[in-house]
Short mmCIF file of C-alpha atoms and ligand atoms in Angstrom, two decimals:
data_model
loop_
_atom_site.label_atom_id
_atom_site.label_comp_id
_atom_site.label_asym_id
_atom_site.label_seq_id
_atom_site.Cartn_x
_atom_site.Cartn_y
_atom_site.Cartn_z
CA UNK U 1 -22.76 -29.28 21.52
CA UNK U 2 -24.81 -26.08 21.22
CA UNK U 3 -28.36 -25.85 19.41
CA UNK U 4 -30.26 -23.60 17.38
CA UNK U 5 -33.81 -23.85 16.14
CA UNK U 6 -35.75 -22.90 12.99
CA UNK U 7 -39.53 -21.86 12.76
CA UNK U 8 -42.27 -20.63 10.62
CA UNK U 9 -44.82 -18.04 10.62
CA UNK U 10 -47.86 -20.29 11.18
CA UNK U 11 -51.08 -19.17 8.90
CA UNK U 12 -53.74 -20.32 11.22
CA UNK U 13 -55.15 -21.69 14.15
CA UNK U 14 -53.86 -25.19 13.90
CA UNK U 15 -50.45 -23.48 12.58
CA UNK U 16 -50.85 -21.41 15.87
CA UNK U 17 -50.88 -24.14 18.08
CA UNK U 18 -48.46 -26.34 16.62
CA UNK U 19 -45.85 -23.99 16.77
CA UNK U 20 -46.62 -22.98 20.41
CA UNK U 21 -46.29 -27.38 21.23
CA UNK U 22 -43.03 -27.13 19.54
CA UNK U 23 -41.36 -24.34 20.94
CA UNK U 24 -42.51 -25.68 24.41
CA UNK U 25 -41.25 -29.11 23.62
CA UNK U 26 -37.92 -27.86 22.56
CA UNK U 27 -37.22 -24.74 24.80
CA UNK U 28 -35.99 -27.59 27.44
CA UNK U 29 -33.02 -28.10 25.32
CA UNK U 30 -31.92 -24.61 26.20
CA UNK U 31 -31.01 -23.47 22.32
CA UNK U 32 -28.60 -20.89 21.66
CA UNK U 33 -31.13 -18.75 19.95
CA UNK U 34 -34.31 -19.59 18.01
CA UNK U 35 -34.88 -18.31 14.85
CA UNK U 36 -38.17 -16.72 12.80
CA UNK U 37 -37.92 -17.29 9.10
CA UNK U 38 -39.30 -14.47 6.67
CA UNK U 39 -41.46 -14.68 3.51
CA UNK U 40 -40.20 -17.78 2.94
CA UNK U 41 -43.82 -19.86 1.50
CA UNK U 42 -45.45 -16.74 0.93
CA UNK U 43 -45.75 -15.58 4.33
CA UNK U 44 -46.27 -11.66 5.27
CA UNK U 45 -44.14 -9.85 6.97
CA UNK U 46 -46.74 -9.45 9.92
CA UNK U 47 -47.10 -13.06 10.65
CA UNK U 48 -42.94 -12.91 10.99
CA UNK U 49 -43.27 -9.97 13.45
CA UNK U 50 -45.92 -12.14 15.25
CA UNK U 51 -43.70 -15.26 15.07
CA UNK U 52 -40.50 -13.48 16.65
CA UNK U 53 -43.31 -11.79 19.42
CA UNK U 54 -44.03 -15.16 20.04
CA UNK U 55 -40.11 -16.79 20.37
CA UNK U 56 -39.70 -13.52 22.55
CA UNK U 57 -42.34 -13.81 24.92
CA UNK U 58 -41.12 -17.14 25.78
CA UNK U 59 -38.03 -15.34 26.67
CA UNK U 60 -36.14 -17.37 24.15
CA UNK U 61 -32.85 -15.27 22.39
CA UNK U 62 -34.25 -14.74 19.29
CA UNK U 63 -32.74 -14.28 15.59
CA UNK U 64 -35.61 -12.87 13.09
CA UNK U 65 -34.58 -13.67 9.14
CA UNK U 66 -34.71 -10.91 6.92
CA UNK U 67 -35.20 -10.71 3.06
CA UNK U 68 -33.96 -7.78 0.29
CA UNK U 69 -35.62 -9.52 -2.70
CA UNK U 70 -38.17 -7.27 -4.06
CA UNK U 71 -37.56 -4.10 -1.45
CA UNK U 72 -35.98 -0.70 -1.69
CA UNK U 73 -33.57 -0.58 0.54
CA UNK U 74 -35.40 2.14 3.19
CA UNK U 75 -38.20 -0.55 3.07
CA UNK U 76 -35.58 -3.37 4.27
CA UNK U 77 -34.10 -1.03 6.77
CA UNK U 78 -37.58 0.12 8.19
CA UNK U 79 -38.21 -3.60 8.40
CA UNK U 80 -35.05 -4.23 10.00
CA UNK U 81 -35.51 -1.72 13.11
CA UNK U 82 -39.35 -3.02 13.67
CA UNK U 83 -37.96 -6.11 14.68
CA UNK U 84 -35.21 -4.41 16.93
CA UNK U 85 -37.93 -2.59 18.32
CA UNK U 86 -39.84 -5.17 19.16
CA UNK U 87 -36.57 -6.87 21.22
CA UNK U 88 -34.64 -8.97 18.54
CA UNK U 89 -31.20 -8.46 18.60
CA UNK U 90 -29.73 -11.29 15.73
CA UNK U 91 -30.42 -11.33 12.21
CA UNK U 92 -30.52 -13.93 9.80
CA UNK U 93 -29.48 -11.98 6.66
CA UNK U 94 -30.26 -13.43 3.63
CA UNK U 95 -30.97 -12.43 -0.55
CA UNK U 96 -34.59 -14.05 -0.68
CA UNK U 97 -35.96 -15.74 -4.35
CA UNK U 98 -38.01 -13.92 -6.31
CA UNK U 99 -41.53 -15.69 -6.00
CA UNK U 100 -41.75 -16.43 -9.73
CA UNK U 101 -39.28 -17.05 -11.84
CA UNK U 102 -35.41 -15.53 -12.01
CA UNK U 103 -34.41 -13.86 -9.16
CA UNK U 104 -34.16 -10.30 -10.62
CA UNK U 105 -32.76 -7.18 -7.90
CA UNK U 106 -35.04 -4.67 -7.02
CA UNK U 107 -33.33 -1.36 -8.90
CA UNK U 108 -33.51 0.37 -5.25
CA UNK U 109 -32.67 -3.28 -3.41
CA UNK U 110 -29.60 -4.68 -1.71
CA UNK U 111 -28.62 -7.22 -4.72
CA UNK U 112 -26.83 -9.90 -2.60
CA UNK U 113 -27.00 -10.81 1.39
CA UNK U 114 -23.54 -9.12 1.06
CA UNK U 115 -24.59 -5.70 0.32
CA UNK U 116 -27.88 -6.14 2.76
CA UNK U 117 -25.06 -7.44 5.49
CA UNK U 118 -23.09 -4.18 4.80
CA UNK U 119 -26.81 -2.21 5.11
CA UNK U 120 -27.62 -3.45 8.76
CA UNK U 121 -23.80 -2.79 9.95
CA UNK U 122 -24.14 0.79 9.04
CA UNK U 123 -26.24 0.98 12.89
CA UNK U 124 -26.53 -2.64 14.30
CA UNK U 125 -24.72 -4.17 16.52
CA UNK U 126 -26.39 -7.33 17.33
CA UNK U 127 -25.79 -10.55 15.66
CA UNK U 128 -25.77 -11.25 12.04
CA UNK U 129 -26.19 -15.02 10.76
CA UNK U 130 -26.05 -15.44 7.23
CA UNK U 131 -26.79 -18.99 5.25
CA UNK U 132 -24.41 -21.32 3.26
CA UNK U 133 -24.67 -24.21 0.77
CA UNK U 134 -22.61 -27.01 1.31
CA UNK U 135 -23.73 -28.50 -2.16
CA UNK U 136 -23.35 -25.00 -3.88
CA UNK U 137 -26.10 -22.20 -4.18
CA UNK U 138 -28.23 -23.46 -7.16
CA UNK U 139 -27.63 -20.07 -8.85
CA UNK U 140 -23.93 -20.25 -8.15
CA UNK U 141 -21.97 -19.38 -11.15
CA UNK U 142 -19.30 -21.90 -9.84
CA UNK U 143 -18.41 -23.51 -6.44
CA UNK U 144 -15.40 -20.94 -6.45
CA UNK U 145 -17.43 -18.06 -6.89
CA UNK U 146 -19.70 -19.46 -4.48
CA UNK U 147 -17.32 -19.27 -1.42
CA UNK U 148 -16.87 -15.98 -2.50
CA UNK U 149 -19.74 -14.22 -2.50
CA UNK U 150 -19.61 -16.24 1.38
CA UNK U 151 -16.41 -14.74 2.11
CA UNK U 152 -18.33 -10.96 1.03
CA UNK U 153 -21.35 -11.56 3.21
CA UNK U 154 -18.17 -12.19 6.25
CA UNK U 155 -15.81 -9.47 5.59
CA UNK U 156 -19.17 -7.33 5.19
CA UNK U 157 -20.02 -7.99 8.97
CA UNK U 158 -21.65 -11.33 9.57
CA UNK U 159 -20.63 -13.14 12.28
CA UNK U 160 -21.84 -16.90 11.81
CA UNK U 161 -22.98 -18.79 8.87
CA UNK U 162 -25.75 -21.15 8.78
CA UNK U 163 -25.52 -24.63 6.38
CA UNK U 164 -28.74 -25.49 4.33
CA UNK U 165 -29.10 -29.04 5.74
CA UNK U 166 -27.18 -31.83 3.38
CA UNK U 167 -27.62 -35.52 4.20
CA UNK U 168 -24.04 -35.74 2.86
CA UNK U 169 -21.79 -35.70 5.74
CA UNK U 170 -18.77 -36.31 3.46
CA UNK U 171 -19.72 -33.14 1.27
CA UNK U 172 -20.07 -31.00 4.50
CA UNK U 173 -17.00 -31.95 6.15
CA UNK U 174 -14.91 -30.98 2.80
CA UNK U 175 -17.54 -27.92 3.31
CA UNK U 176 -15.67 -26.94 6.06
CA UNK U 177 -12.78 -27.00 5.30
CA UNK U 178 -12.74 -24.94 2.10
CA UNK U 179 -14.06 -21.98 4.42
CA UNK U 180 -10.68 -22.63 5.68
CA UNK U 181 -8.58 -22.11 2.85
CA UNK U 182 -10.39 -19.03 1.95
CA UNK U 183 -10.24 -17.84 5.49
CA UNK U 184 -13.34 -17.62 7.07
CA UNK U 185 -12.73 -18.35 10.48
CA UNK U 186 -16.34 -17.48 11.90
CA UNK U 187 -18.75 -20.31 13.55
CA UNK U 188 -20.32 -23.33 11.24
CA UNK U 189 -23.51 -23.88 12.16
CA UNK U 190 -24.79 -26.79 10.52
CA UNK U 191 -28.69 -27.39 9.25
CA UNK U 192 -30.12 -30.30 10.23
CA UNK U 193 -33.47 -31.34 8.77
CA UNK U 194 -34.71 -34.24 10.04
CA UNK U 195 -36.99 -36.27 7.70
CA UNK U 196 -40.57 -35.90 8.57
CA UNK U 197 -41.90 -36.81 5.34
CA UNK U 198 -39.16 -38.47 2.63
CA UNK U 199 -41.65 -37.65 -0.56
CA UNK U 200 -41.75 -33.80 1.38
CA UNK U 201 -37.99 -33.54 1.68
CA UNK U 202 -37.31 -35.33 -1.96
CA UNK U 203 -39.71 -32.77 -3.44
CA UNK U 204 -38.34 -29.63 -1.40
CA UNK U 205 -34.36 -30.74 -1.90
CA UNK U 206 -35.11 -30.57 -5.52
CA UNK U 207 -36.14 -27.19 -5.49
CA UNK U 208 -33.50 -25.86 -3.33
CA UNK U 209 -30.44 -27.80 -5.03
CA UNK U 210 -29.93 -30.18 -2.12
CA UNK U 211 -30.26 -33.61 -2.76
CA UNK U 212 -31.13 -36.53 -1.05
CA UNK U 213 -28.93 -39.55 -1.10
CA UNK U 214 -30.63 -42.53 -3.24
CA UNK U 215 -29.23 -44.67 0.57
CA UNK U 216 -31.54 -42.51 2.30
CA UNK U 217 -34.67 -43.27 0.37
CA UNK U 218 -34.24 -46.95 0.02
CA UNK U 219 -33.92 -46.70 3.75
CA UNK U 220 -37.49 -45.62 4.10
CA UNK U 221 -39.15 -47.01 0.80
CA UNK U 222 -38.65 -50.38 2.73
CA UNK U 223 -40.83 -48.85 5.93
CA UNK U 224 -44.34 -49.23 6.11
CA UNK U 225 -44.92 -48.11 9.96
CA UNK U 226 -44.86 -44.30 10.86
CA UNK U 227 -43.05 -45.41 13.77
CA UNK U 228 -40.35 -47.25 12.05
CA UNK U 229 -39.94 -44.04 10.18
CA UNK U 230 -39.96 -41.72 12.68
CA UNK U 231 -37.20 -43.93 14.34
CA UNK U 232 -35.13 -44.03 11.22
CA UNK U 233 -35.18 -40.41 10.84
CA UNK U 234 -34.12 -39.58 14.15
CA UNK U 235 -31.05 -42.67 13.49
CA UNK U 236 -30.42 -40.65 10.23
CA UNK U 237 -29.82 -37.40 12.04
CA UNK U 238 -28.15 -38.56 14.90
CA UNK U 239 -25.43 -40.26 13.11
CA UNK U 240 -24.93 -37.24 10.89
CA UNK U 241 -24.26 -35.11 14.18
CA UNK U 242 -21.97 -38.01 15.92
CA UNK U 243 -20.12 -38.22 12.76
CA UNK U 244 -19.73 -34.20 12.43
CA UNK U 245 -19.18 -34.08 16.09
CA UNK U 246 -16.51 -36.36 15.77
CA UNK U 247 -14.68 -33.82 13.19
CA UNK U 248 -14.93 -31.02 14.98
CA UNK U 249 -18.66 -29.52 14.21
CA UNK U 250 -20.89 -29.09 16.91
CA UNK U 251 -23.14 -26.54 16.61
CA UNK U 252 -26.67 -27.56 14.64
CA UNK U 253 -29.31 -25.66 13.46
CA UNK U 254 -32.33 -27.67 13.42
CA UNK U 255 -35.43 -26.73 11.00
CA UNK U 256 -38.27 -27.72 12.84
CA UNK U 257 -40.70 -27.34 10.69
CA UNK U 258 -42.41 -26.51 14.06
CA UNK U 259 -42.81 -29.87 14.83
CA UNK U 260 -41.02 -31.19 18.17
CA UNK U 261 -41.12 -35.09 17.58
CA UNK U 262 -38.23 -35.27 15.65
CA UNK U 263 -35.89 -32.69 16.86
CA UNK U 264 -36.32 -33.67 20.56
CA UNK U 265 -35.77 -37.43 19.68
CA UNK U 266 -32.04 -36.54 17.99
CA UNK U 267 -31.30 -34.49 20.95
CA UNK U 268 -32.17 -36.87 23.57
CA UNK U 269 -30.57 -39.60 21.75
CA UNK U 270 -27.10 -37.55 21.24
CA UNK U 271 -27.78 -36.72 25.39
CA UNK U 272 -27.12 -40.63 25.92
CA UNK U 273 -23.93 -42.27 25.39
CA UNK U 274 -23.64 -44.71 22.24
CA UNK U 275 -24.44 -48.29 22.72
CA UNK U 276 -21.33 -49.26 21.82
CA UNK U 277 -19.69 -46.95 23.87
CA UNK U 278 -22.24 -47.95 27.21
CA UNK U 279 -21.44 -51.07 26.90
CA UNK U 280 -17.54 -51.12 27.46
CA UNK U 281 -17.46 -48.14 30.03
P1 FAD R 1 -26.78 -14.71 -1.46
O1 FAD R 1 -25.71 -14.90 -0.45
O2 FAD R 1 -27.02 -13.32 -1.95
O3 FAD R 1 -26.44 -15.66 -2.70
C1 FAD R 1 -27.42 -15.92 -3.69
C2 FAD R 1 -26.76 -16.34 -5.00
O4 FAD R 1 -26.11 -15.23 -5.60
C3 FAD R 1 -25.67 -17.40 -4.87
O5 FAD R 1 -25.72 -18.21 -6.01
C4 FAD R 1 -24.37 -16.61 -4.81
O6 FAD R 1 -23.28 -17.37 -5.31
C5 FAD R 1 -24.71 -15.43 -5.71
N1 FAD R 1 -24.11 -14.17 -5.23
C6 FAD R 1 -23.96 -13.78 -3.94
N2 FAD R 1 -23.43 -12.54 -3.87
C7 FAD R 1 -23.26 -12.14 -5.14
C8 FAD R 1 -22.75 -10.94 -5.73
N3 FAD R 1 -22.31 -9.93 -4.97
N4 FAD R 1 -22.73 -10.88 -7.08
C9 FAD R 1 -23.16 -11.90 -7.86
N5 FAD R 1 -23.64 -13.06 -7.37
C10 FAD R 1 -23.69 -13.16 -6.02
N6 FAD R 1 -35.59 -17.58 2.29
C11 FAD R 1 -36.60 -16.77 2.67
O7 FAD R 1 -37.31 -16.24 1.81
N7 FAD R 1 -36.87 -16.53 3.99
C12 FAD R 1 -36.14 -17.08 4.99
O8 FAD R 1 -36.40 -16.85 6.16
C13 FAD R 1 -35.06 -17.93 4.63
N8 FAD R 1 -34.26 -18.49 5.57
C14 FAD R 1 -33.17 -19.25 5.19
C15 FAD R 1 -32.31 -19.75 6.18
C16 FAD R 1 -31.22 -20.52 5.84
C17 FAD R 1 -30.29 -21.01 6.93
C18 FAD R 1 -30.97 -20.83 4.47
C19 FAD R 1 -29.81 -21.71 4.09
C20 FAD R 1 -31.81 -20.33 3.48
C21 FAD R 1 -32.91 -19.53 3.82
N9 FAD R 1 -33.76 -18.97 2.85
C22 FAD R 1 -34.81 -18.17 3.23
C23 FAD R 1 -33.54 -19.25 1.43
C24 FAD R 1 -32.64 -18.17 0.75
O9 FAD R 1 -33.31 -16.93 0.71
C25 FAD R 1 -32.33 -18.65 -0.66
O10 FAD R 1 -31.52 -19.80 -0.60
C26 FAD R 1 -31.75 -17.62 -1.61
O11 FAD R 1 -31.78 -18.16 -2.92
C27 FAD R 1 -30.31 -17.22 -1.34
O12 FAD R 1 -30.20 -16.43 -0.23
P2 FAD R 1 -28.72 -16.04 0.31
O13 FAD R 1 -28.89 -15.08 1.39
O14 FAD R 1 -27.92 -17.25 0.56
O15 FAD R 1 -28.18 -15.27 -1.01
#
């Protein structure tokens, strides 16, 4: 099993100090890289130089994301060789949304991740992750078209693609295996989210055309006790990555959400042996 984690800019002081718990919480579970997001909830790109300063000084491999929406494409670029500069060597490429309404290109922009892939492999060499829906981009023209546009941002020059977390395990298994019949061959790194906050996830999922099986929030609705929730959540996820395991996916990308809790309870939980399994050995 290999692991990846996911932070945020933090805005302030309390933001600060959380993220600096987390990534010390986590860093013991030796990730294969840790990654930055940017402008993703409004945050500038100086608090995602700060963030990847921060996932570097720890001496942690680290993969900054990077936006086109609403750039010309010397801005993106410029962007793009601060953060080499400043040590990062992996990129999470990815299109951005357009803060209100319709995603629209920038007339001077990279349109898709595709053509912004194709922009940083004119000089780098590092890493390039790019992102995947296993329950279809909500601006997909099609499923088909979809896997695609996927199969672009690969043959452009990306070398791993990262899932947006989906609670259905069936959906991402037959995931993977269209991204074999249209040949990409590159590492699936799956999201994991684990549930923090059910109303939080229900109301974010919406927004980002993921959805949340009606199982899953029965399962909580009938929890009163933080603790019995944070337990659940960390039962959810860890079943999701036994199951994947089993079928051949193990490699998880885990948003954080720059909390620790969560993340390190799945991990240390998939560490140990199932009951079932302890038992008869
Ligand atoms: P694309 O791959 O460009 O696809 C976007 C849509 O356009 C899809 O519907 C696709 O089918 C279609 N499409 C693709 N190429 C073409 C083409 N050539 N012609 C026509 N249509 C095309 N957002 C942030 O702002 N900051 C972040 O740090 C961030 N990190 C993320 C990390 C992960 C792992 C994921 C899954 C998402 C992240 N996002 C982030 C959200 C992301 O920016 C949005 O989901 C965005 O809507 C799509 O970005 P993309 O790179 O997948 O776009």
């Amino acid at each position: 099993m290999q692991v990846s984690f996911e932070f945020f800019p933090p805005r302030d002081n309390a933001g600060q100090s959380s993220l600096d718990n987390a990534v010390q919480q986590l860093q013991v579970w030796q990730p294969q890289f840790a990654s930055m997001t940017y402008g993703a909830g409004g945050t500038s790109q100086q608090e995602s130089f700060a963030g990847a300063q921060k996932l570097l000084a720890r001496d942690l491999a680290t993969a900054s994301h990077i936006t086109c929406v609403g750039a010309d494409r010397e801005t993106v670029q410029a962007t793009a060789k601060q953060f080499v500069a400043q040590g990062v060597d992996h990129f999470v490429a990815l299109r951005g949304d357009s803060p209100d309404g319709p995603y629209v290109p920038h007339p001077q922009g990279y349109a898709y991740a595709n053509d912004l892939v194709a922009g940083l492999r004119e000089w780098f060499t590092g890493t390039i992750s790019v992102a995947a829906y296993p329950e279809i981009h909500p601006q997909a023209l099609s499923g088909a078209k979809d896997l695609a546009f996927l199969k672009a941002k690969m043959d452009a020059g990306a070398d791993q693609i990262i899932t947006q977390y989906c609670y259905n395990t069936d959906t991402l298994l037959a995931f993977a295996e269209n991204l074999q019949k249209v040949g990409i061959t590159q590492p699936l790194l799956v999201g994991i989210m684990p549930i923090h906050d059910i109303a939080a996830v229900q109301r974010f999922s919406a927004r980002c055309g993921a959805t949340v099986p009606q199982s899953i929030g029965d399962r909580f609705a009938a929890l009163e006790q933080t603790q019995d929730k944070v337990k659940l959540a960390i039962d959810i996820a860890v079943e999701q990555c036994r199951q994947l395991m089993e079928n051949g996916l193990d490699q998880f990308h885990f948003y954080t959400l720059n909390r620790s809790t969560l993340t390190a309870g799945v991990l240390a939980t998939l560490e140990q042996p199932p009951v079932n399994m302890a038992l008869s050995a």
